[in-house]
CSV table of C-alpha atoms and ligand atoms in Angstrom, one decimal:
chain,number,residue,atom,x,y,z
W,10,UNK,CA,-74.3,149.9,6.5
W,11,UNK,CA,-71.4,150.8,9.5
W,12,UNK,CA,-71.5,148.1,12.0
W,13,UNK,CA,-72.0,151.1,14.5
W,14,UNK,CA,-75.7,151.9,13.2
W,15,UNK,CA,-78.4,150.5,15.6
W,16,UNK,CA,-81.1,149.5,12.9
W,17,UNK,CA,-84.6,150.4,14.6
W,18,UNK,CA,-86.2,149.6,11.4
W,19,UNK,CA,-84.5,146.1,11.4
W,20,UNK,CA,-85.6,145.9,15.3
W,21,UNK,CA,-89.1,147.0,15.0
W,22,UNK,CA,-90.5,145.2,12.2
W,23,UNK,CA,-89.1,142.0,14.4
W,24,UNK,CA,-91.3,143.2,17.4
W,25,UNK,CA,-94.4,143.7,15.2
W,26,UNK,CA,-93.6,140.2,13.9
W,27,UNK,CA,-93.4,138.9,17.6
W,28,UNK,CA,-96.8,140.9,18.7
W,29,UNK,CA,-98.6,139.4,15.2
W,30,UNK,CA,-97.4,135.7,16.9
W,31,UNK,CA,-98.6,136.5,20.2
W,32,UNK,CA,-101.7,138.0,18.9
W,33,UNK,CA,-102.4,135.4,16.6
W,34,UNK,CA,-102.1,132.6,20.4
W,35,UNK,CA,-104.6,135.7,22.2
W,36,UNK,CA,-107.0,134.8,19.8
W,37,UNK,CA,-106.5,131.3,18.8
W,38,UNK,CA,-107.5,131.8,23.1
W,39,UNK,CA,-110.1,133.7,23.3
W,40,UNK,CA,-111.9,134.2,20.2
W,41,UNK,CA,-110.7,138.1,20.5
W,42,UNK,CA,-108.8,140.4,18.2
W,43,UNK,CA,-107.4,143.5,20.5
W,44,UNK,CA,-108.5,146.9,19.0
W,45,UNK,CA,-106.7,150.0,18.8
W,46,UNK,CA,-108.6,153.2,18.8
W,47,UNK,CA,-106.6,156.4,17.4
W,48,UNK,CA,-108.0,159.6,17.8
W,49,UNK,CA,-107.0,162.7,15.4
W,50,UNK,CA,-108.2,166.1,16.1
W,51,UNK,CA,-107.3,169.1,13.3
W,52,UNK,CA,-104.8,168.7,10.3
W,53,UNK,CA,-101.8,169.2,11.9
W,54,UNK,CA,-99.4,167.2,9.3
W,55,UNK,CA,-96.7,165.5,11.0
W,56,UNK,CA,-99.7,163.9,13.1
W,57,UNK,CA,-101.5,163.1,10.0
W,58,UNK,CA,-98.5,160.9,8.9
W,59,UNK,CA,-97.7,159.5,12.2
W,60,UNK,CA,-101.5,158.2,12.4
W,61,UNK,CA,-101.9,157.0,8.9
W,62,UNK,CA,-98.8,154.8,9.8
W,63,UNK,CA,-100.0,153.4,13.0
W,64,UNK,CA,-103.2,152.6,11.7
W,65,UNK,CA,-101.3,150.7,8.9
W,66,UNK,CA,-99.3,148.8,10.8
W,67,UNK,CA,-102.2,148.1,13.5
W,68,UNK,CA,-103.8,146.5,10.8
W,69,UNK,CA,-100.3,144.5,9.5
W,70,UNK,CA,-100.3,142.7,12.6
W,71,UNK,CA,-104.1,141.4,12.2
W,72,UNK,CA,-105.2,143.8,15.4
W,73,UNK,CA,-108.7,145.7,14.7
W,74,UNK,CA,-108.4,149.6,13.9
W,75,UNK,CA,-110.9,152.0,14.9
W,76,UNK,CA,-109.9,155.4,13.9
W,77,UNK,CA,-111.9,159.0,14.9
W,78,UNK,CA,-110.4,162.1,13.1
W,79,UNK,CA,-112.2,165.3,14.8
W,80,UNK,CA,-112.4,168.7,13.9
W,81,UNK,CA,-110.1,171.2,15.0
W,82,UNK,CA,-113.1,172.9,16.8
W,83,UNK,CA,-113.9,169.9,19.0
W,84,UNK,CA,-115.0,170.7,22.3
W,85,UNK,CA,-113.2,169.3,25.1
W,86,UNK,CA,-116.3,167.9,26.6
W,87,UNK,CA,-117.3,165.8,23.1
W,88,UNK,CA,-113.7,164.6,23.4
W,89,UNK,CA,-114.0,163.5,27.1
W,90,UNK,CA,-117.7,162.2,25.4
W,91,UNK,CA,-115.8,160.3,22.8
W,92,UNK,CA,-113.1,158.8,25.4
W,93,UNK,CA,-115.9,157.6,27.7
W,94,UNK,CA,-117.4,156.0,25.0
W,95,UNK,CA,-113.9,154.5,23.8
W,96,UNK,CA,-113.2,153.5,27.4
W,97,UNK,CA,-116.8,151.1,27.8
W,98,UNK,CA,-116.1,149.8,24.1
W,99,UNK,CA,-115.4,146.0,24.6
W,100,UNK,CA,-114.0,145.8,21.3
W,101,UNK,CA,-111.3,148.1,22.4
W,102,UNK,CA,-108.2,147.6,24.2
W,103,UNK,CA,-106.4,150.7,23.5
W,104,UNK,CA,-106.7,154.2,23.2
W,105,UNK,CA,-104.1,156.7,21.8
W,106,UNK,CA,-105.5,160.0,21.5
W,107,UNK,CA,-102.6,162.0,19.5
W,108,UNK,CA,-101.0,164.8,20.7
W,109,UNK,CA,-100.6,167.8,20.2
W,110,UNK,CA,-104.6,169.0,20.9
W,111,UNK,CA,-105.8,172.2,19.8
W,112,UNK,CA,-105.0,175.2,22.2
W,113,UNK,CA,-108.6,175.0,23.9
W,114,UNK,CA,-108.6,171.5,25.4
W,115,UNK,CA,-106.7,170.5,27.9
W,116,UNK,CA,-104.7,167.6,27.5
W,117,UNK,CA,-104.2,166.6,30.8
W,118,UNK,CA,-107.4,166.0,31.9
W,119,UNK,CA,-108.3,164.1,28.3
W,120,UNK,CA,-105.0,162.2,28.5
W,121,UNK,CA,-106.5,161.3,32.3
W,122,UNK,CA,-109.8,160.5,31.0
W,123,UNK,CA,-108.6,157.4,29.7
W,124,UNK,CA,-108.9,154.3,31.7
W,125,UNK,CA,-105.1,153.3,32.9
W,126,UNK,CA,-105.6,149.6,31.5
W,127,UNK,CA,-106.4,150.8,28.0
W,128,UNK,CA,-103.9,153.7,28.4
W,129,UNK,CA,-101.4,152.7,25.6
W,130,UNK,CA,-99.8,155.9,25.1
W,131,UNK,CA,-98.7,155.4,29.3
W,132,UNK,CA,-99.8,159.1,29.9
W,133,UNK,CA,-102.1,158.9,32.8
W,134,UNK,CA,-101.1,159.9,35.7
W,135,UNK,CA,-101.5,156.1,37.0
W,136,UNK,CA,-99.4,154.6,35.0
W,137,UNK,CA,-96.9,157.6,35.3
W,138,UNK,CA,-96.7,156.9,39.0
W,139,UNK,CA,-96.5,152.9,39.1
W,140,UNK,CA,-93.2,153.8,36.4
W,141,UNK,CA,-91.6,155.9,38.9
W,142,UNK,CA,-92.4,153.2,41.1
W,143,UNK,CA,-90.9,150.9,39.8
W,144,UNK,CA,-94.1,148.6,39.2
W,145,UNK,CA,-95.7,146.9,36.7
W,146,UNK,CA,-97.2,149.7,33.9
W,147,UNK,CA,-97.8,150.8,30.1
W,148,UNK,CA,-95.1,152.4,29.2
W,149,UNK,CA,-95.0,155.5,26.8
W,150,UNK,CA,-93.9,154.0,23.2
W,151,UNK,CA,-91.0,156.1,22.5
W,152,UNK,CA,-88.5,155.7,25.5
W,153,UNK,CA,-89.8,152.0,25.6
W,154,UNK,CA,-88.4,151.9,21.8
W,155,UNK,CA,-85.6,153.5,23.2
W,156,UNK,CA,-84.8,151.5,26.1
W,157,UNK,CA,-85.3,148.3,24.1
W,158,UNK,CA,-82.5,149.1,21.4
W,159,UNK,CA,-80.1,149.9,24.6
W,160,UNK,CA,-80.6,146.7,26.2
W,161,UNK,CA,-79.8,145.2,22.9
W,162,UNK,CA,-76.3,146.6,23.5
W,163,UNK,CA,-76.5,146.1,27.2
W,164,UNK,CA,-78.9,144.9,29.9
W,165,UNK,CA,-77.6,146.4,33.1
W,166,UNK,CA,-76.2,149.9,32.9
W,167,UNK,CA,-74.4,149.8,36.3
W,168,UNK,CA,-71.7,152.8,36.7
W,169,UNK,CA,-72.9,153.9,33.2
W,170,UNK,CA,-73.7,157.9,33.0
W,171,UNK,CA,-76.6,158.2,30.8
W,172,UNK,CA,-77.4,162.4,29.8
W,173,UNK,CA,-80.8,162.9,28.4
W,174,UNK,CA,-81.3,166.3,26.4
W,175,UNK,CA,-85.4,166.7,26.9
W,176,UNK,CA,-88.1,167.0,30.4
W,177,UNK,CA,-91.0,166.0,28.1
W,178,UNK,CA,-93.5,164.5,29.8
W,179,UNK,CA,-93.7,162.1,26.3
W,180,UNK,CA,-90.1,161.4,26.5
W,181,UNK,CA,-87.6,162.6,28.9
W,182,UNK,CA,-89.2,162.3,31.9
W,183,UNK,CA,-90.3,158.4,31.1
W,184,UNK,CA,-87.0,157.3,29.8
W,185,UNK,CA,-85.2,158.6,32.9
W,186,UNK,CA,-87.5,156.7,34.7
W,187,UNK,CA,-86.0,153.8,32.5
W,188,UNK,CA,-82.6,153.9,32.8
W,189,UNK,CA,-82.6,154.2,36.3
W,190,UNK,CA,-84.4,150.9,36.5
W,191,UNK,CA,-81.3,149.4,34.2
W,192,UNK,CA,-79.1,150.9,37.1
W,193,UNK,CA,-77.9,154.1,35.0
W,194,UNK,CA,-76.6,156.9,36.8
W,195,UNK,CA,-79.1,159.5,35.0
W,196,UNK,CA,-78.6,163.2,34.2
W,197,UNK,CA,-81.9,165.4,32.7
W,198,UNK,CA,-81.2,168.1,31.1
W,199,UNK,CA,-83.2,171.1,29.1
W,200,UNK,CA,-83.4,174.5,27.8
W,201,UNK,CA,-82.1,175.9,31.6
W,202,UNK,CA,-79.3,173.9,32.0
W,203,UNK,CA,-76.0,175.4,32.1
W,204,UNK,CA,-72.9,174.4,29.7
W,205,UNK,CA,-75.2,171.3,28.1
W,206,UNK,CA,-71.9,170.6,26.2
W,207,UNK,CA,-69.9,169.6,28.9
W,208,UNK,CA,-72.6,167.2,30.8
W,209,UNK,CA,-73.1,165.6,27.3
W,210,UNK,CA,-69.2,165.2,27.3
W,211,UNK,CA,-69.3,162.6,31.0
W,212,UNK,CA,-72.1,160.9,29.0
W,213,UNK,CA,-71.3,156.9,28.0
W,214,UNK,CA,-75.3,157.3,26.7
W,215,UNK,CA,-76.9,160.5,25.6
W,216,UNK,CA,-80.5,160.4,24.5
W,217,UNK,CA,-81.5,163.9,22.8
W,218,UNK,CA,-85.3,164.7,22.6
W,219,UNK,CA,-85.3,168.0,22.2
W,220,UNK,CA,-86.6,169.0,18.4
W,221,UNK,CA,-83.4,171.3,17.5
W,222,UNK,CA,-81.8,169.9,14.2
W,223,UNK,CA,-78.4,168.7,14.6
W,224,UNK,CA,-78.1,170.5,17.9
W,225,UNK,CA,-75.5,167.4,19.2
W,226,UNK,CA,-72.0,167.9,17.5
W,227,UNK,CA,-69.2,165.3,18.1
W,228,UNK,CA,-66.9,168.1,19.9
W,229,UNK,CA,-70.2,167.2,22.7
W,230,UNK,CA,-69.6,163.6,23.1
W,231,UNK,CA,-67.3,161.3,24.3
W,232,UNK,CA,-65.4,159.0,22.2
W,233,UNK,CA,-67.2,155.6,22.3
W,234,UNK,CA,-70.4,157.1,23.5
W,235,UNK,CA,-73.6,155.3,22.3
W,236,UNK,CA,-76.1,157.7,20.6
W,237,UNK,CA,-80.1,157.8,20.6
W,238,UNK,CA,-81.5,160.1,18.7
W,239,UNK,CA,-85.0,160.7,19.1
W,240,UNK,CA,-85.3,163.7,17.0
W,241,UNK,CA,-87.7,164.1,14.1
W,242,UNK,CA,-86.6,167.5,12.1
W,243,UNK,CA,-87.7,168.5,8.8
W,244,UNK,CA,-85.2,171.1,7.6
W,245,UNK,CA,-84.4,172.0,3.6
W,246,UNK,CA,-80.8,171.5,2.5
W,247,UNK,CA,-79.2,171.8,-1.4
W,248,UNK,CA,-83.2,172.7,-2.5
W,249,UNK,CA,-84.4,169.1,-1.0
W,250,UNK,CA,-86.7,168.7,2.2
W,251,UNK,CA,-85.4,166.1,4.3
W,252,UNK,CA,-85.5,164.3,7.8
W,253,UNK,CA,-82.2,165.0,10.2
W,254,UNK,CA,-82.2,164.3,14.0
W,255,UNK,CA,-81.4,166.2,17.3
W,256,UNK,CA,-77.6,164.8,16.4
W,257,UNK,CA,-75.5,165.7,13.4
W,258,UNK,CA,-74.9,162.4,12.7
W,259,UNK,CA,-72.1,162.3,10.0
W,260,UNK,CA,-69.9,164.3,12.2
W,261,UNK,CA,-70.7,162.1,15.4
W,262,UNK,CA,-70.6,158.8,13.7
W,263,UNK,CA,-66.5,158.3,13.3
W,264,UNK,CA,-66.7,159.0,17.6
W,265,UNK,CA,-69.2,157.0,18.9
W,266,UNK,CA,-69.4,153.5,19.3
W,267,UNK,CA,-73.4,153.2,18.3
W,268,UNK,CA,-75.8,155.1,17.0
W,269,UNK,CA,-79.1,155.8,15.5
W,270,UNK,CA,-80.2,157.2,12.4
W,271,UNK,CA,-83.2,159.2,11.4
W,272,UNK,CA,-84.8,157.8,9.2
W,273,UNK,CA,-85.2,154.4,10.7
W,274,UNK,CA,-83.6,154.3,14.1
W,275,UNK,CA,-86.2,155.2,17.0
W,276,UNK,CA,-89.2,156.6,14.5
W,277,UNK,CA,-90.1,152.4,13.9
W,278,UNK,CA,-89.6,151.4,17.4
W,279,UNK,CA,-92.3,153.7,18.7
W,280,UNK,CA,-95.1,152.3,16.4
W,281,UNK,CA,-94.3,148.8,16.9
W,282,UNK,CA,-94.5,149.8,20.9
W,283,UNK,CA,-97.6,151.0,20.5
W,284,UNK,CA,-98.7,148.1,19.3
W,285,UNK,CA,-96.6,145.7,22.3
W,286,UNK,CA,-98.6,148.0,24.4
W,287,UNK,CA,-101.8,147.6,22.7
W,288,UNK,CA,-101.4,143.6,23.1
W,289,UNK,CA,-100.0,143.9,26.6
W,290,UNK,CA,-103.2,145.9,27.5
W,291,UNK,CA,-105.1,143.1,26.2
W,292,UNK,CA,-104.5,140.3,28.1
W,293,UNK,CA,-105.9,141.3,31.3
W,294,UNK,CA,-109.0,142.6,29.2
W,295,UNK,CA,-109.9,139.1,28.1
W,296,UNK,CA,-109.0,137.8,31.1
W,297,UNK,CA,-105.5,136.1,30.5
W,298,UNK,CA,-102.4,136.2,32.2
W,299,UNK,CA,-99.8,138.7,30.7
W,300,UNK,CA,-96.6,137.0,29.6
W,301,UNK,CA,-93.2,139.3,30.3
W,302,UNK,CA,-92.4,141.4,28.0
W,303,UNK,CA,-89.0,139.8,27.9
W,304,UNK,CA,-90.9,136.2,26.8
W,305,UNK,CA,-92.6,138.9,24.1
W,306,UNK,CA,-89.3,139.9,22.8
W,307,UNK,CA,-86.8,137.3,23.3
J,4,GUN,N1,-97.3,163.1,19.6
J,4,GUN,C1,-96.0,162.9,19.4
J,4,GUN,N2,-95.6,161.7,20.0
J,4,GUN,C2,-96.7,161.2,20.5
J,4,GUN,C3,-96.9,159.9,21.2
J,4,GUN,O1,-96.0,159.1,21.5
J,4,GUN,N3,-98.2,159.7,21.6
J,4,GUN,C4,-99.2,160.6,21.3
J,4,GUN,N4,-100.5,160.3,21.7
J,4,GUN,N5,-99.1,161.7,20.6
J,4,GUN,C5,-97.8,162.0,20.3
């Protein structure tokens, strides 16, 4: 493997083995096994995979699964039913209701039905705010992935320009709110912003979210440039179905300094945040004190 690949597979089974150990201490504690309740509506199948993985790996690190798959005809008012109940269940910690929801329910006011401590996914509008503030929060599980692998490489990002492709509300959005905490000088950009090429070009970081295959080409980046791709693309090429990123990464690899690949560079990372955040949520739950995530991960 080139010593310029950031290995989120590598990385992320090391956190799951880190949130098994601290698990294992919660409950040697307390007598209590956090629980992690995934719900599912419809057969959309990308979310069908991403589930039946997180429920796999919930269970790896000896947390307690609880898992509701819906019908596509759910009404939003048996979901918000189904939250409430999710939300008063002692024996669960965390609630990740995955997106996308059908057309007629409103995400935002499920996504905000979910009490802020057990909101794992970081969605709610609570947690949302305290990020911007700078305060204590759950932290969506993607740019937390992503932040982790870049203070792997570097903890403070002063006089750094970090560009991220993306405004989603899952991704974009959040991770800005991250780098800026690591003192990164941050640039959003999306489907309006004009000449994307050249902004990615004054970019020492770029993180692409955007869901367009092998949109980011190396004439784009700088020379040295460290690349996070958190694109997950299914596109056909020679006959064969496979798995490419928001970055064409054989052209861009021989010009940056680090990057990651799909398969296996942020894809891990956000499961094994989910479940950091699913034990993170627990300890105030059974009453303990939360160690730093940095004591988590170190
Ligand atoms: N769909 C795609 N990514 C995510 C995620 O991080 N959380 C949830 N709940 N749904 C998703």
């Amino acid at each position: 493997m080139s010593n310029k690949i950031i290995d989120g597979k590598l990385i992320s089974s090391e956190i799951r083995e880190k949130v098994k150990k601290f698990g294992s201490q919660l409950k040697n504690k307390t007598g209590k096994v956090p629980g992690l309740a995934v719900v599912l509506v419809g057969e959309n199948p990308a979310s069908r995979v991403y589930v039946k993985n997180k429920i796999e790996k919930t269970i790896e690190v000896g947390f307690n699964s609880i898992e509701h798959k819906l019908s596509e005809k759910v009404s939003e008012n048996e979901l918000i039913d189904l939250v409430d109940k999710l939300n008063n269940d002692e024996n669960v910690q965390g609630i990740l209701v995955q997106l996308p929801l059908p057309e007629h329910v409103n995400s935002d006011k499920i996504l905000d039905r979910i009490k802020p401590e057990k909101d794992v996914d970081g969605f709610h509008a609570n947690n949302v705010g305290k990020l911007w503030s700078g305060l204590n929060s759950l932290v969506p599980c993607t740019p937390l992935g992503c932040s982790i692998l870049i203070k792997k490489i570097s903890k403070d990002l002063s006089g750094k320009h970090a560009v991220i492709i993306g405004r989603s509300n899952i991704v974009g959005k959040p991770m800005a709110a991250l780098l800026l905490e690591m003192n990164a000088t941050v640039t959003i950009c999306h489907s309006r912003t004009k000449d994307l090429e050249s902004v990615c070009k004054n970019a020492d970081i770029i993180v692409a979210a955007v869901g367009i295959p092998e949109m980011v080409k190396s004439n784009w980046i700088k020379e040295g440039s460290i690349i996070i791709d958190v694109g997950i693309n299914r596109i056909e090429r020679d006959a064969k179905k496979i798995l490419v990123g928001d970055v064409d990464y054989d052209d861009c690899l021989t010009k940056c300094s680090l990057i990651t690949p799909v398969p296996g560079g942020v894809g891990p990372m956000t499961i094994a945040c989910l479940l950091l955040n699913t034990l993170l949520a627990s300890y105030p739950q059974f009453n303990q004190p939360t160690p730093d995530l940095s004591s988590i991960l170190e």
